[in-house]
XYZ file of C-alpha atoms in Angstrom:
172
model
C 38.572 56.599 -126.625
C 37.743 53.059 -125.651
C 35.774 50.328 -127.470
C 32.776 51.193 -125.289
C 33.182 54.921 -125.849
C 35.168 55.585 -129.046
C 36.601 59.017 -129.616
C 35.693 61.495 -132.318
C 37.971 60.057 -135.020
C 36.630 56.460 -134.936
C 33.052 57.780 -134.938
C 33.766 60.154 -137.850
C 35.402 57.379 -139.877
C 32.508 55.008 -139.168
C 29.968 57.640 -140.252
C 31.962 58.427 -143.396
C 31.968 54.771 -144.493
C 28.281 54.440 -143.613
C 27.452 57.382 -145.897
C 29.680 55.980 -148.651
C 27.879 52.619 -148.503
C 24.568 54.401 -149.162
C 25.875 55.926 -152.408
C 25.905 52.810 -154.559
C 26.170 54.848 -157.776
C 29.610 56.101 -156.673
C 33.093 54.715 -156.365
C 35.451 56.067 -153.740
C 39.189 56.450 -153.440
C 40.293 57.084 -149.852
C 43.783 58.195 -148.871
C 45.245 59.613 -145.689
C 48.266 61.197 -144.106
C 49.100 61.734 -140.440
C 51.397 64.482 -139.163
C 52.179 66.075 -135.841
C 53.569 69.439 -134.868
C 56.217 68.685 -132.254
C 58.552 71.364 -130.871
C 57.518 73.631 -133.764
C 58.455 71.006 -136.385
C 56.083 69.229 -138.769
C 56.668 65.455 -138.426
C 55.324 62.787 -140.819
C 54.143 59.922 -138.596
C 53.829 57.455 -141.508
C 57.405 58.222 -142.664
C 58.632 57.303 -139.187
C 56.762 53.989 -139.322
C 57.852 53.089 -142.863
C 61.505 53.724 -142.070
C 61.442 52.072 -138.648
C 59.803 48.918 -140.047
C 62.343 48.543 -142.863
C 65.227 49.179 -140.511
C 66.440 51.972 -142.805
C 67.657 54.671 -140.483
C 71.259 55.169 -141.675
C 72.991 55.713 -144.997
C 75.824 53.436 -146.141
C 78.332 55.871 -144.614
C 76.540 55.562 -141.258
C 74.959 59.004 -141.345
C 71.354 59.303 -140.256
C 68.679 59.378 -142.927
C 66.746 62.576 -142.459
C 63.045 62.679 -143.257
C 62.128 64.917 -146.196
C 61.228 68.513 -145.373
C 57.470 68.913 -145.220
C 55.894 72.042 -146.626
C 52.283 73.196 -146.399
C 50.858 74.322 -149.766
C 47.570 74.747 -151.604
C 47.080 72.384 -154.554
C 45.395 73.116 -157.898
C 41.994 72.162 -156.411
C 42.488 74.781 -153.655
C 42.944 72.077 -151.012
C 45.625 72.478 -148.358
C 48.207 69.760 -148.788
C 51.636 68.876 -147.434
C 54.465 68.249 -149.880
C 56.676 65.184 -149.332
C 54.225 63.631 -146.856
C 53.633 59.860 -146.996
C 50.076 59.190 -148.210
C 48.479 55.800 -147.531
C 45.486 54.243 -149.297
C 42.549 52.844 -147.323
C 39.699 50.817 -148.815
C 37.725 49.966 -145.692
C 36.855 51.247 -142.230
C 39.301 48.713 -140.771
C 42.099 49.888 -143.114
C 41.619 53.512 -142.106
C 41.330 52.725 -138.387
C 44.499 50.622 -138.588
C 46.367 53.566 -140.151
C 44.984 55.950 -137.527
C 46.078 53.679 -134.669
C 49.456 53.034 -136.291
C 50.171 56.747 -136.695
C 48.874 57.496 -133.215
C 51.390 55.018 -131.788
C 54.212 57.194 -133.183
C 53.091 60.423 -131.508
C 55.311 62.104 -128.955
C 53.942 61.486 -125.464
C 55.398 61.977 -122.020
C 54.437 61.549 -118.402
C 53.612 64.522 -116.215
C 52.275 64.701 -112.674
C 48.823 65.250 -114.195
C 48.837 62.629 -116.981
C 50.911 59.468 -117.548
C 50.590 59.663 -121.353
C 50.251 63.354 -122.086
C 50.478 64.121 -125.811
C 53.358 66.503 -126.427
C 52.262 67.509 -129.922
C 49.353 68.664 -132.027
C 48.297 65.962 -134.518
C 46.489 66.199 -137.860
C 44.920 63.080 -139.397
C 43.732 64.046 -142.878
C 41.428 61.900 -144.990
C 41.134 62.687 -148.700
C 38.130 61.345 -150.574
C 37.802 61.187 -154.352
C 34.274 60.329 -155.458
C 33.346 59.241 -158.969
C 29.606 59.325 -159.663
C 28.897 56.691 -162.334
C 25.555 58.335 -163.174
C 26.825 61.867 -163.832
C 30.382 60.802 -164.767
C 31.738 63.525 -162.472
C 34.558 63.500 -159.941
C 34.241 65.253 -156.607
C 37.014 65.761 -154.083
C 36.849 66.338 -150.367
C 39.083 66.344 -147.361
C 38.419 65.856 -143.670
C 41.159 66.879 -141.247
C 40.787 65.680 -137.672
C 42.996 67.640 -135.293
C 44.074 66.657 -131.784
C 45.516 69.610 -129.914
C 48.035 68.855 -127.189
C 46.902 69.739 -123.717
C 48.356 72.834 -122.160
C 49.096 72.175 -118.512
C 50.552 74.648 -116.052
C 54.238 74.000 -115.398
C 53.890 74.250 -111.631
C 51.212 71.525 -111.631
C 53.042 69.160 -113.985
C 56.523 69.399 -112.535
C 57.877 69.808 -116.084
C 61.629 70.328 -116.418
C 64.197 69.954 -119.212
C 62.790 68.554 -122.468
C 59.300 68.228 -120.993
C 59.321 71.933 -120.159
C 60.590 72.765 -123.671
C 57.781 70.647 -125.160
C 55.203 72.370 -122.979
C 56.445 75.791 -124.060
C 56.237 74.908 -127.770
C 52.742 73.387 -127.419
C 51.330 76.871 -127.106
């Protein structure tokens, strides 16, 4: 989206914080992770950022540092979770939007004849909310997963070849 016409994710985040502000008897703990499915692999977008920013991409022996293997599981609260994924905390709307934009900047994109910045992956931005109600002394947990599916464009219209063609085939 644009500032004048924000997309679904910014509007959902804004509404979530608006609803949280109305519940003054509650405290909230917000955390998030951001992954993409690229060429049939699950990729942690925050891991990429953390390791790029620290400059840590090679071991002492010069070998590449591989990201940890991500695995989709169900936790003890019956919530779908991803093991080994980097989880970030967010206290405000601005914090969460910053993390969304940061992760989005790491997504795989490529130019086609139809779109200069065509996303080449499916992305999942998950927001976990832990609510403590000070009146009832109870914890409640919730999760909102916002999914952006990569566009599926016909090969003959995009002119896709090589890696771009491979990406297009794995999108579906």
